[in-house]
XYZ file of C-alpha atoms in Angstrom:
751
model
C 54.284 49.020 19.353
C 57.238 47.461 21.132
C 59.549 45.727 18.690
C 62.848 43.900 18.366
C 64.856 44.242 15.159
C 68.007 42.547 13.908
C 70.918 44.982 14.179
C 73.704 43.116 12.352
C 74.198 45.462 9.384
C 76.632 48.337 9.061
C 79.290 47.273 11.558
C 82.999 47.969 11.115
C 85.937 46.238 12.768
C 89.508 46.999 13.765
C 92.042 44.875 15.609
C 94.769 46.104 17.912
C 97.280 44.869 20.442
C 96.266 44.680 24.087
C 97.973 48.020 24.762
C 96.346 50.095 21.994
C 93.415 52.491 22.333
C 90.696 53.341 19.829
C 92.135 56.616 18.517
C 94.514 55.213 15.890
C 92.437 52.359 14.522
C 91.635 51.634 10.911
C 88.124 50.227 10.618
C 86.866 47.999 7.823
C 83.336 46.738 7.081
C 82.574 43.220 8.328
C 79.644 40.850 8.674
C 78.069 40.191 12.060
C 78.241 37.526 13.471
C 82.030 37.789 13.340
C 85.027 35.871 14.682
C 88.275 37.749 14.112
C 90.601 34.892 15.117
C 89.459 32.431 12.428
C 91.087 34.530 9.706
C 94.593 33.387 10.638
C 94.992 29.637 11.159
C 98.656 30.173 12.034
C 97.704 32.195 15.118
C 94.245 31.162 16.285
C 94.893 32.354 19.840
C 96.400 35.802 19.252
C 96.341 38.194 22.200
C 94.407 41.144 20.825
C 91.550 43.585 21.198
C 88.666 43.666 18.752
C 86.919 46.991 18.218
C 83.451 47.056 16.678
C 81.869 50.306 15.508
C 78.443 51.089 14.144
C 76.984 54.438 13.145
C 73.246 54.862 12.789
C 70.595 57.550 12.898
C 67.934 57.640 15.549
C 64.877 59.752 16.261
C 64.245 59.631 19.994
C 60.656 59.365 21.172
C 59.439 60.467 24.571
C 58.445 57.534 26.738
C 60.375 55.003 24.670
C 63.327 52.878 25.782
C 65.982 51.676 23.359
C 67.989 48.611 24.335
C 71.053 47.147 22.648
C 70.984 43.344 22.873
C 73.797 40.856 22.254
C 73.283 37.097 21.961
C 76.971 36.547 22.679
C 80.290 38.424 22.664
C 83.516 36.555 23.425
C 84.626 37.852 25.899
C 85.250 40.680 28.390
C 83.393 43.334 26.412
C 82.703 47.010 27.078
C 80.023 49.039 25.300
C 80.157 52.760 24.555
C 77.456 54.887 22.940
C 78.543 58.294 21.689
C 81.723 57.820 23.744
C 79.733 57.259 26.934
C 80.344 54.011 28.786
C 77.041 52.143 29.121
C 78.147 48.777 30.462
C 80.367 45.725 30.349
C 79.848 41.979 30.133
C 82.508 39.478 31.123
C 81.304 36.020 30.085
C 81.582 35.171 26.428
C 78.549 32.902 26.153
C 75.582 34.435 27.986
C 73.177 36.897 26.355
C 72.840 40.460 27.616
C 71.316 43.843 26.910
C 71.808 47.450 27.942
C 69.398 50.354 28.016
C 71.146 52.959 25.867
C 68.302 55.493 25.736
C 70.014 58.204 27.768
C 73.194 58.019 25.681
C 71.442 58.487 22.335
C 70.884 61.752 20.492
C 68.560 62.731 17.691
C 70.432 62.177 14.448
C 73.662 60.209 14.038
C 74.894 57.973 16.847
C 77.948 55.776 17.257
C 78.255 52.483 19.095
C 81.705 51.189 20.001
C 82.231 47.715 21.439
C 85.630 46.777 22.852
C 86.356 43.046 23.177
C 89.491 41.878 24.986
C 90.937 38.468 24.093
C 93.741 37.289 26.389
C 95.176 33.828 25.867
C 94.923 31.284 27.412
C 91.300 31.716 28.467
C 89.875 28.319 27.556
C 90.894 24.735 26.855
C 89.469 24.807 23.310
C 89.118 27.298 20.463
C 86.553 29.908 21.447
C 86.889 32.443 18.687
C 86.650 36.128 19.571
C 84.295 38.972 18.832
C 80.602 39.663 18.338
C 80.088 36.120 17.164
C 76.308 35.933 17.596
C 73.437 38.192 16.553
C 72.877 41.768 17.709
C 69.403 43.223 18.222
C 67.849 46.609 18.884
C 64.798 46.616 21.110
C 62.390 49.561 21.228
C 59.707 49.529 23.895
C 57.385 51.701 25.939
C 59.160 52.462 29.199
C 55.896 52.204 31.159
C 54.205 49.289 29.362
C 56.248 46.245 28.406
C 56.958 42.613 29.122
C 60.282 42.115 30.870
C 62.953 40.517 28.660
C 62.464 36.729 28.794
C 59.791 37.413 31.395
C 57.291 34.807 30.150
C 57.605 31.516 32.041
C 55.616 28.589 30.661
C 55.054 25.253 32.363
C 52.888 22.327 31.283
C 51.375 19.548 33.363
C 49.259 16.577 32.343
C 45.899 16.090 34.047
C 44.189 12.986 32.629
C 43.332 13.721 28.968
C 44.054 17.422 29.192
C 47.141 19.497 29.857
C 47.368 22.507 32.100
C 49.490 25.344 30.710
C 50.538 27.888 33.316
C 51.920 31.170 32.008
C 53.637 33.491 34.461
C 54.387 36.858 32.867
C 56.670 39.466 34.413
C 55.762 42.911 33.149
C 55.836 46.643 33.677
C 52.364 48.199 33.535
C 52.063 51.752 34.832
C 48.548 51.907 33.364
C 45.758 49.362 33.166
C 46.487 46.809 30.468
C 45.091 43.634 28.962
C 47.348 40.586 28.662
C 46.258 37.753 26.360
C 47.721 34.338 25.572
C 46.731 32.243 22.563
C 47.896 28.709 21.789
C 47.814 27.720 18.119
C 48.830 24.699 16.059
C 49.548 25.201 12.365
C 47.609 28.468 12.491
C 44.524 27.028 14.220
C 43.582 28.417 17.625
C 43.447 25.686 20.269
C 42.982 27.647 23.467
C 43.250 31.170 24.830
C 43.050 33.254 27.968
C 43.116 36.905 28.951
C 43.486 38.977 32.071
C 43.344 42.641 33.030
C 46.557 43.863 34.639
C 45.961 46.727 37.030
C 48.281 49.708 36.981
C 51.316 49.458 39.235
C 54.514 51.368 39.829
C 56.412 48.100 40.266
C 57.262 45.091 38.135
C 54.303 42.741 38.463
C 53.572 39.079 37.774
C 50.466 37.925 35.959
C 49.645 34.214 36.102
C 47.125 32.662 33.713
C 46.103 29.056 33.177
C 45.004 27.465 29.912
C 43.714 23.926 29.432
C 44.492 22.061 26.214
C 42.762 18.761 25.533
C 44.658 15.855 23.943
C 47.524 17.847 22.403
C 50.100 16.204 20.182
C 53.109 15.451 22.339
C 56.714 16.525 21.824
C 59.508 13.954 21.664
C 62.734 13.564 19.674
C 60.914 11.216 17.280
C 57.882 13.493 16.917
C 58.802 17.073 17.832
C 55.277 18.508 17.706
C 55.296 22.218 18.457
C 52.544 24.635 19.352
C 52.765 28.402 19.120
C 52.150 30.541 22.183
C 51.237 34.096 21.209
C 51.348 36.681 23.984
C 49.893 40.152 23.394
C 49.872 43.168 25.670
C 47.262 45.902 25.145
C 46.982 49.316 26.750
C 43.455 49.932 28.043
C 42.295 53.483 27.350
C 39.182 55.369 28.350
C 37.860 58.449 26.547
C 36.020 61.358 28.123
C 32.773 59.403 27.958
C 34.409 56.494 29.868
C 34.288 54.369 26.749
C 37.166 51.892 26.742
C 39.442 51.028 23.829
C 42.620 49.006 23.563
C 45.927 49.593 21.790
C 48.336 46.740 21.101
C 51.655 47.415 22.820
C 53.593 44.158 22.463
C 53.458 40.881 20.541
C 55.659 37.884 21.418
C 55.423 34.454 19.767
C 57.322 31.391 20.929
C 57.185 27.640 20.415
C 56.050 25.393 23.245
C 55.680 21.645 23.506
C 53.801 19.153 25.617
C 55.935 16.375 27.068
C 56.090 14.396 30.273
C 59.642 13.714 31.419
C 60.561 11.402 34.276
C 64.160 10.845 35.369
C 63.997 7.732 37.509
C 66.936 6.250 39.473
C 65.864 2.703 38.583
C 64.173 2.968 35.182
C 66.213 5.780 33.680
C 64.513 8.159 31.240
C 60.772 7.992 30.563
C 59.393 10.264 27.833
C 55.608 10.461 27.617
C 55.405 7.153 29.446
C 57.898 5.343 27.211
C 61.428 4.342 28.181
C 64.104 6.025 26.099
C 67.893 6.093 26.066
C 69.777 9.302 25.441
C 71.875 8.736 22.325
C 73.777 11.930 22.737
C 76.818 13.848 21.593
C 78.815 16.660 23.181
C 79.336 19.697 20.959
C 81.592 22.723 21.117
C 80.324 25.839 19.357
C 82.709 26.411 16.438
C 81.470 25.693 12.914
C 84.686 24.629 11.223
C 85.768 27.102 8.550
C 83.262 29.653 9.885
C 84.975 29.641 13.256
C 82.792 30.704 16.158
C 80.702 33.072 13.998
C 77.188 31.725 14.371
C 75.221 30.701 11.301
C 71.831 29.034 11.584
C 72.045 27.375 8.160
C 75.357 25.744 9.064
C 74.081 24.572 12.449
C 70.878 23.172 10.955
C 72.934 21.213 8.448
C 75.027 19.777 11.286
C 71.882 18.844 13.178
C 70.619 16.962 10.114
C 73.848 14.972 9.974
C 73.515 14.115 13.662
C 69.875 13.154 13.208
C 70.836 10.725 10.433
C 73.355 9.178 12.822
C 70.558 8.430 15.296
C 71.435 11.153 17.802
C 68.539 12.332 19.970
C 70.344 14.538 22.499
C 73.101 17.169 22.576
C 75.167 18.469 25.473
C 76.368 22.040 24.916
C 79.959 21.600 26.034
C 80.821 23.635 28.038
C 78.728 26.749 27.769
C 75.251 28.039 27.013
C 74.469 27.929 23.265
C 73.130 30.477 20.799
C 69.355 31.068 21.091
C 68.817 29.560 17.636
C 70.462 26.338 18.819
C 67.548 25.794 21.186
C 65.015 26.719 18.498
C 66.466 24.139 16.115
C 66.548 21.500 18.849
C 62.839 22.134 19.452
C 62.024 21.884 15.754
C 64.233 18.939 14.806
C 63.842 16.825 17.928
C 66.880 16.853 20.203
C 66.967 16.845 23.966
C 69.457 19.422 25.245
C 71.665 19.331 28.297
C 72.454 23.025 28.447
C 75.762 23.607 30.198
C 76.849 26.874 31.775
C 80.445 26.711 32.972
C 83.757 24.918 32.543
C 85.229 26.642 35.611
C 83.995 28.127 38.862
C 86.429 29.813 41.252
C 89.474 27.616 40.624
C 91.004 28.355 37.192
C 91.979 25.909 34.466
C 93.748 28.551 32.375
C 95.196 31.932 33.338
C 92.542 34.202 31.811
C 89.440 32.022 32.004
C 86.045 32.801 33.528
C 87.229 32.045 37.067
C 88.394 35.687 37.141
C 84.758 36.779 37.007
C 82.809 33.908 38.553
C 82.386 35.394 42.032
C 80.794 38.638 40.828
C 79.130 37.458 37.638
C 77.888 33.878 38.056
C 74.498 34.905 39.449
C 74.016 37.344 36.566
C 74.972 34.780 33.936
C 72.739 32.088 35.454
C 69.778 34.471 35.386
C 70.397 35.276 31.713
C 70.885 31.611 30.838
C 67.873 30.144 32.606
C 65.343 32.868 31.837
C 66.206 32.811 28.139
C 65.909 29.060 27.571
C 63.553 27.718 30.255
C 60.475 27.388 27.992
C 62.041 25.173 25.338
C 60.556 21.661 25.102
C 63.991 20.413 24.042
C 65.467 21.440 27.396
C 66.164 18.365 29.519
C 68.791 19.464 32.051
C 70.676 22.490 33.276
C 74.334 21.511 33.752
C 75.984 23.868 36.221
C 79.519 22.774 35.412
C 81.951 20.469 33.664
C 84.855 18.747 35.426
C 84.844 21.407 38.118
C 87.902 21.046 40.346
C 86.190 23.057 43.091
C 83.884 20.074 43.708
C 86.909 17.879 44.403
C 89.254 20.288 46.170
C 87.360 21.087 49.366
C 83.997 21.787 50.964
C 83.711 25.128 49.175
C 82.634 23.110 46.144
C 79.503 22.001 47.976
C 78.663 25.605 48.866
C 79.018 26.656 45.233
C 77.018 23.679 44.014
C 74.132 24.571 46.304
C 74.373 28.237 45.318
C 74.113 27.415 41.615
C 71.312 24.894 42.136
C 69.342 27.500 44.088
C 69.932 30.108 41.379
C 68.702 27.827 38.617
C 65.614 26.881 40.608
C 64.926 30.533 41.366
C 64.341 31.162 37.670
C 62.967 27.699 36.821
C 61.065 26.757 39.999
C 58.774 24.259 38.216
C 61.874 22.446 36.905
C 61.327 22.487 33.171
C 64.904 21.238 33.283
C 66.558 19.237 36.053
C 69.833 20.497 37.516
C 72.869 18.302 36.879
C 76.650 18.397 36.863
C 79.229 16.650 34.676
C 82.062 15.248 36.766
C 85.293 13.343 36.292
C 85.853 13.330 40.072
C 83.147 10.836 41.015
C 85.481 8.308 42.713
C 86.168 10.856 45.473
C 84.136 11.931 48.472
C 83.831 15.682 47.931
C 82.509 15.258 44.392
C 80.033 12.665 45.644
C 78.753 15.162 48.210
C 78.189 17.648 45.383
C 76.439 14.938 43.380
C 74.182 14.306 46.352
C 73.017 17.917 46.105
C 71.984 17.734 42.443
C 70.867 14.053 42.462
C 71.010 13.915 38.629
C 74.631 12.927 38.193
C 76.684 13.060 35.004
C 79.830 10.920 34.830
C 82.704 11.850 32.541
C 84.462 8.593 31.596
C 83.211 6.903 34.744
C 81.157 3.973 33.467
C 83.009 1.567 35.736
C 81.542 3.340 38.801
C 77.898 3.226 37.691
C 76.905 -0.066 39.297
C 78.552 0.548 42.668
C 77.265 4.107 42.970
C 73.804 3.004 41.856
C 73.732 0.500 44.707
C 75.126 2.985 47.242
C 72.929 5.962 46.250
C 69.422 4.750 45.478
C 68.143 8.264 44.751
C 70.814 9.202 42.210
C 69.874 9.428 38.557
C 72.998 8.362 36.664
C 74.069 8.978 33.065
C 77.197 9.365 30.962
C 77.686 13.098 30.513
C 80.886 12.432 28.572
C 81.956 9.086 27.109
C 83.963 7.761 24.197
C 86.914 10.037 23.381
C 88.262 7.656 20.755
C 90.563 9.577 18.402
C 90.481 9.035 14.651
C 91.291 10.787 11.386
C 88.922 10.349 8.464
C 90.304 7.911 5.901
C 93.532 7.125 7.787
C 94.208 3.428 8.478
C 97.133 2.093 10.468
C 97.154 -1.668 9.931
C 96.888 -4.123 11.595
C 93.780 -3.278 13.579
C 94.731 -5.343 16.636
C 97.782 -3.154 17.335
C 97.331 0.166 19.099
C 99.239 2.490 16.802
C 100.051 6.196 16.939
C 102.084 7.191 13.884
C 104.045 10.297 14.756
C 105.293 10.636 11.198
C 101.894 11.786 9.878
C 100.325 13.077 13.141
C 97.121 11.260 12.246
C 94.990 8.788 14.209
C 93.800 5.515 12.740
C 90.115 5.273 11.813
C 90.241 1.556 12.601
C 89.675 2.485 16.242
C 93.161 1.454 17.316
C 94.259 4.906 18.506
C 92.619 5.057 21.949
C 93.196 7.684 24.621
C 94.346 6.769 28.116
C 91.083 7.923 29.739
C 88.422 7.120 27.153
C 86.684 4.072 25.760
C 88.652 1.339 24.026
C 86.449 1.661 20.939
C 83.121 2.986 19.705
C 81.721 -0.522 20.104
C 82.704 -0.778 23.785
C 81.175 2.641 24.408
C 77.874 1.537 22.867
C 77.785 -1.783 24.726
C 78.591 -0.288 28.139
C 75.595 2.021 27.931
C 73.253 -0.488 26.308
C 73.778 -2.954 29.138
C 73.159 -0.437 31.953
C 69.357 -0.223 32.157
C 69.180 2.364 34.962
C 71.354 4.912 33.110
C 69.611 7.706 31.218
C 72.017 7.283 28.314
C 75.239 8.888 27.206
C 76.838 11.829 25.433
C 79.851 10.753 23.398
C 82.860 13.009 23.000
C 82.209 14.347 20.373
C 79.762 14.582 17.481
C 81.912 16.866 15.317
C 85.616 17.530 15.501
C 86.309 20.994 16.844
C 89.139 23.488 16.579
C 91.610 23.364 19.448
C 92.368 20.820 22.165
C 94.225 18.450 19.798
C 95.012 15.026 21.240
C 97.440 13.250 21.012
C 99.323 15.600 18.654
C 99.856 19.358 18.797
C 97.963 20.093 15.607
C 95.117 22.462 14.771
C 91.987 20.659 15.915
C 90.701 17.633 17.754
C 90.380 14.067 16.466
C 87.493 13.067 18.760
C 84.525 13.578 16.449
C 82.495 11.098 14.462
C 82.352 13.815 11.798
C 85.295 16.051 10.933
C 85.366 19.858 10.925
C 84.490 19.890 7.216
C 81.348 17.865 8.100
C 82.550 14.670 6.395
C 81.623 11.459 8.188
C 84.243 9.160 9.678
C 83.825 5.387 9.852
C 82.830 5.553 13.526
C 79.808 7.635 12.534
C 78.372 4.556 10.871
C 79.133 2.292 13.840
C 76.960 4.509 16.029
C 74.377 4.817 13.273
C 74.151 1.026 13.064
C 73.486 0.846 16.816
C 71.225 3.891 17.120
C 68.881 3.552 14.120
C 66.249 1.026 13.036
C 66.760 -1.002 9.861
C 62.977 -1.206 9.408
C 62.775 2.525 8.705
C 66.330 3.532 7.705
C 68.380 0.487 6.658
C 72.128 1.042 6.299
C 75.383 -0.831 5.844
C 78.923 0.543 5.771
C 82.323 -0.826 4.774
C 85.543 0.040 6.591
C 87.939 1.247 5.100
C 86.351 4.103 3.189
C 88.324 3.399 -0.007
C 89.730 0.356 -1.816
C 93.210 1.222 -3.085
C 96.210 -0.502 -1.501
C 99.281 -2.503 -2.516
C 98.622 -5.834 -4.162
C 98.582 -8.607 -1.579
C 98.661 -6.196 1.377
C 96.611 -7.616 4.248
C 93.707 -5.258 4.890
C 91.377 -5.215 7.871
C 87.885 -4.930 6.412
C 84.939 -4.230 8.694
C 81.219 -4.067 8.031
C 78.623 -2.499 10.308
C 74.876 -2.422 9.756
C 71.621 -1.990 11.630
C 70.274 -5.005 9.710
C 70.104 -8.543 11.151
C 72.511 -10.010 8.574
C 75.239 -8.844 6.200
C 77.339 -10.401 3.449
C 80.747 -9.230 2.186
C 81.799 -9.866 -1.408
C 85.024 -9.176 -3.314
C 84.652 -9.150 -7.097
C 81.387 -11.053 -6.787
C 82.789 -13.818 -4.567
C 81.436 -14.109 -1.026
C 84.116 -13.509 1.597
C 81.799 -14.162 4.514
C 78.514 -13.407 6.258
C 77.649 -12.217 9.740
C 74.498 -11.985 11.837
C 74.136 -9.044 14.226
C 72.286 -9.082 17.530
C 72.042 -5.418 18.460
C 70.025 -6.082 21.619
C 72.307 -8.647 23.238
C 75.322 -9.299 21.001
C 78.847 -8.124 21.690
C 80.167 -7.802 18.126
C 78.861 -4.667 16.434
C 81.324 -4.743 13.526
C 82.125 -7.852 11.495
C 85.841 -8.027 10.634
C 87.837 -9.920 8.007
C 91.474 -9.834 6.921
C 91.623 -9.735 3.144
C 94.705 -9.582 0.882
C 94.171 -6.605 -1.393
C 93.293 -7.101 -5.025
C 91.791 -4.585 -7.419
C 88.105 -4.619 -8.098
C 84.898 -4.131 -6.177
C 84.268 -4.709 -2.492
C 80.556 -4.929 -1.713
C 78.571 -5.243 1.516
C 74.956 -6.395 1.385
C 72.454 -6.033 4.231
C 69.477 -8.359 4.583
C 66.337 -8.221 6.686
C 65.046 -11.214 8.642
C 63.343 -12.633 5.525
C 66.535 -12.540 3.468
C 65.501 -9.496 1.434
C 68.275 -7.075 0.410
C 67.632 -3.733 2.126
C 70.949 -1.849 1.750
C 74.324 -2.063 0.007
C 77.680 -0.304 0.212
C 80.430 -0.513 -2.407
C 84.142 0.299 -2.605
C 85.748 0.340 -6.047
C 89.386 0.524 -7.028
C 90.213 3.674 -8.969
C 92.886 5.259 -11.105
C 94.529 8.694 -10.974
C 92.408 11.834 -10.752
C 91.307 13.334 -14.049
C 88.264 15.508 -13.358
C 86.673 17.569 -10.578
C 83.211 16.722 -9.332
C 81.044 19.193 -7.382
C 78.028 18.336 -5.289
C 76.014 21.147 -3.703
C 73.641 20.543 -0.819
C 71.083 22.766 -2.572
C 70.752 24.672 -5.816
C 69.593 28.113 -4.689
C 70.226 30.513 -1.844
C 67.974 32.835 0.104
C 69.318 36.339 -0.461
C 69.431 37.333 3.202
C 73.189 37.550 3.665
C 73.280 34.573 6.031
C 72.090 31.596 3.982
C 74.841 29.235 2.853
C 75.388 26.581 0.253
C 77.866 23.786 0.935
C 79.684 22.310 -2.042
C 81.540 19.027 -1.664
C 84.546 18.916 -3.987
C 85.906 15.532 -5.056
C 87.866 14.237 -8.035
C 87.152 11.389 -10.467
C 89.320 9.054 -12.495
C 88.886 8.513 -16.236
C 86.047 6.050 -15.588
C 84.042 8.348 -13.352
C 85.072 6.654 -10.106
C 85.723 8.970 -7.166
C 89.394 8.954 -6.164
C 88.693 8.499 -2.479
C 92.234 9.013 -1.174
C 93.212 11.923 -3.446
C 95.216 14.853 -2.076
C 95.210 17.165 -5.108
C 95.209 20.905 -4.460
C 91.951 22.503 -5.539
C 91.790 26.176 -6.536
C 88.403 27.881 -6.241
C 87.101 30.833 -8.229
C 83.503 31.950 -7.715
C 81.808 34.103 -10.347
C 78.529 35.949 -10.035
C 76.805 37.137 -6.894
C 78.001 34.362 -4.610
C 81.188 34.510 -2.592
C 83.377 31.911 -0.958
C 83.481 32.256 2.827
C 85.438 29.158 3.792
C 87.296 26.035 2.653
C 87.906 23.038 4.890
C 89.079 19.469 4.368
C 88.879 18.208 7.951
C 92.632 17.565 8.203
C 93.927 18.590 11.614
C 97.491 18.884 10.306
C 96.570 21.285 7.478
C 97.209 24.935 8.357
C 96.062 26.418 5.044
C 93.801 29.406 5.630
C 90.102 28.678 6.072
C 89.432 31.891 4.171
C 91.847 31.087 1.335
C 91.092 30.231 -2.290
C 92.771 26.838 -2.445
C 92.962 23.693 -0.367
C 94.291 20.181 -0.718
C 91.837 17.333 -0.754
C 92.131 15.240 2.384
C 91.382 11.637 1.550
C 89.452 12.741 -1.473
C 87.310 15.530 -0.048
C 87.143 19.248 0.629
C 84.115 21.385 1.472
C 83.440 24.925 0.279
C 80.971 27.273 2.003
C 79.306 29.941 -0.120
C 77.119 32.933 0.692
C 75.099 35.303 -1.461
C 74.078 38.814 -0.480
C 71.642 39.674 -3.266
C 68.728 37.815 -4.779
C 70.032 35.308 -7.288
C 69.841 31.708 -8.402
C 73.268 30.369 -9.255
C 74.310 26.994 -10.654
C 77.497 26.299 -8.721
C 78.293 23.439 -11.059
C 79.165 26.153 -13.543
C 81.755 27.788 -11.311
C 85.340 27.826 -12.544
C 87.720 25.561 -10.626
């Protein structure tokens, strides 16, 4: 039977200069996915070549094809099998495969992958290497379903839904193709069709009706399983038929009705919804670009708690598992393809390859992800200068739109573009081609363009861009302060950029009060490595969560606006600790999704505030309080006066003891599962020292191993893969992996 197996084990790696060849290399075992640049924080953009080698045994079978499949290799890769060149792939983000059958021999074989990293090739940290999963696919050369060749569309017809399944397949002999839709193991509907023998790639279209299915939405991401099976039809000498299963493919599908309306905005299953979105780059902090599903799922949970319901994959197509998790956890996805077209932004970026490779990358991108219920839009580019420079931009826009629609003709996702050139005519002509128009920092143009272009669907593809460092406060709040002495940005929201929003609050209000807009994607959810602004440090300051996955104060401002106190009440005090000089005037803010809050200091009420999240303009209540030791407490009340949430800041003394908090107690022994341990310190009374900067040394005993330490501090160049790290405002995060079956109490580790 045709099969696809994970092929991550047994790889070796060597690094060389750009001038070296493979004859003098020293290879060492590594884990795939792998990012070779993350191992040296002092040179995260080193010009170099990565060489990946794998030896394996193979028994060739007549009539079988063997394909080597990569989910992502950054970038400019060449693949050799037994020293024979089998292919190359230029873009670092699209998935690809090569038929290596003719290069294989019975017995031992060797794969060599050469990856060329030339800097600068991007505006942010990309990582380098085979940073996503590798697969080996074995299939019958005459009977198989084409890779990503199943195209599923759903359409509501009264109380039932029509599911159309278009399958692209190779069938040199008569075969039987079946589709079965299940929910939690129960069969809901099925269909089958005989596919007649053909010497060409054929399409088989089947229709299934499903009555009253549970619908998919970010709030209720109900998923059904579509199981596709291909059987070979055989006849014996007595003309008696039998069938042999050739291929089995299972994928999640969802039923949802999406309308993008120029006047009403976004309608999901008949209900108006705002996109409460974030933009995300692909690095995972201390893991670098090396993909890990456990780490991404944990990040998604943090975003979900914030109230996020949509993610824009800035500025490239994501890992396949990203889309799977979005389906399962309930996020709309604006899947973005390119940051450049023909006009470069950096010397060695994708513009070198766009002309010859864009159509190939679009095919890979769209065919792979077009069936996901989480897919909302295909973004063909971000801040593309070609769309502003001349009329060639319109030609390229139309070309890309046509390519996307070639592989997604029923428009499971709408085509869009994210532009910071919307004030100008050429960009507007490009927008008129796509009709679904993303504005980067262009909220002030919404109303005028909405009136001038009645058929445009408008949304904020990139908003916010307020810079902040977790736990850093430059008082007073009303002064815009950048403190060059510490290269940090104030978490009070008084370190704005020249192009972005004045504050998180203004970003929220601008979108809330624009009813025709689909919503917005703030820049960004998490901090990311590279593109530091305004200082030349290691990583960005834009996120609501830092690279170590610790939440900043702005996280809670969005959470207060984007969540419902009736289901998830919350209240948060700014600043995140209570330890200052006696009498120092401190700006204290409180945000909450509740109707009313009260602030107390040492049991005495400082003040109260009532929030109006639907119409009000003050989303954070602020007081100026002279510091005194003790307890600062915020209390949230519902409309009846009942306490529904509290938040407390306590003064503390010097650090005396380490505290560990793991996100779980056991690991799956699959070599990829992770446990995240938050390391903090306590004073003699058990209070967390929330602004501590002690250096923590880590020693792991037993089967587990440390794979990364991060504190979220952009100015800290300690190695992510080191064994010690300073606390940054009281926190550091350790990532641990286990490779054999074990259950380990990390609270017993020696620190």
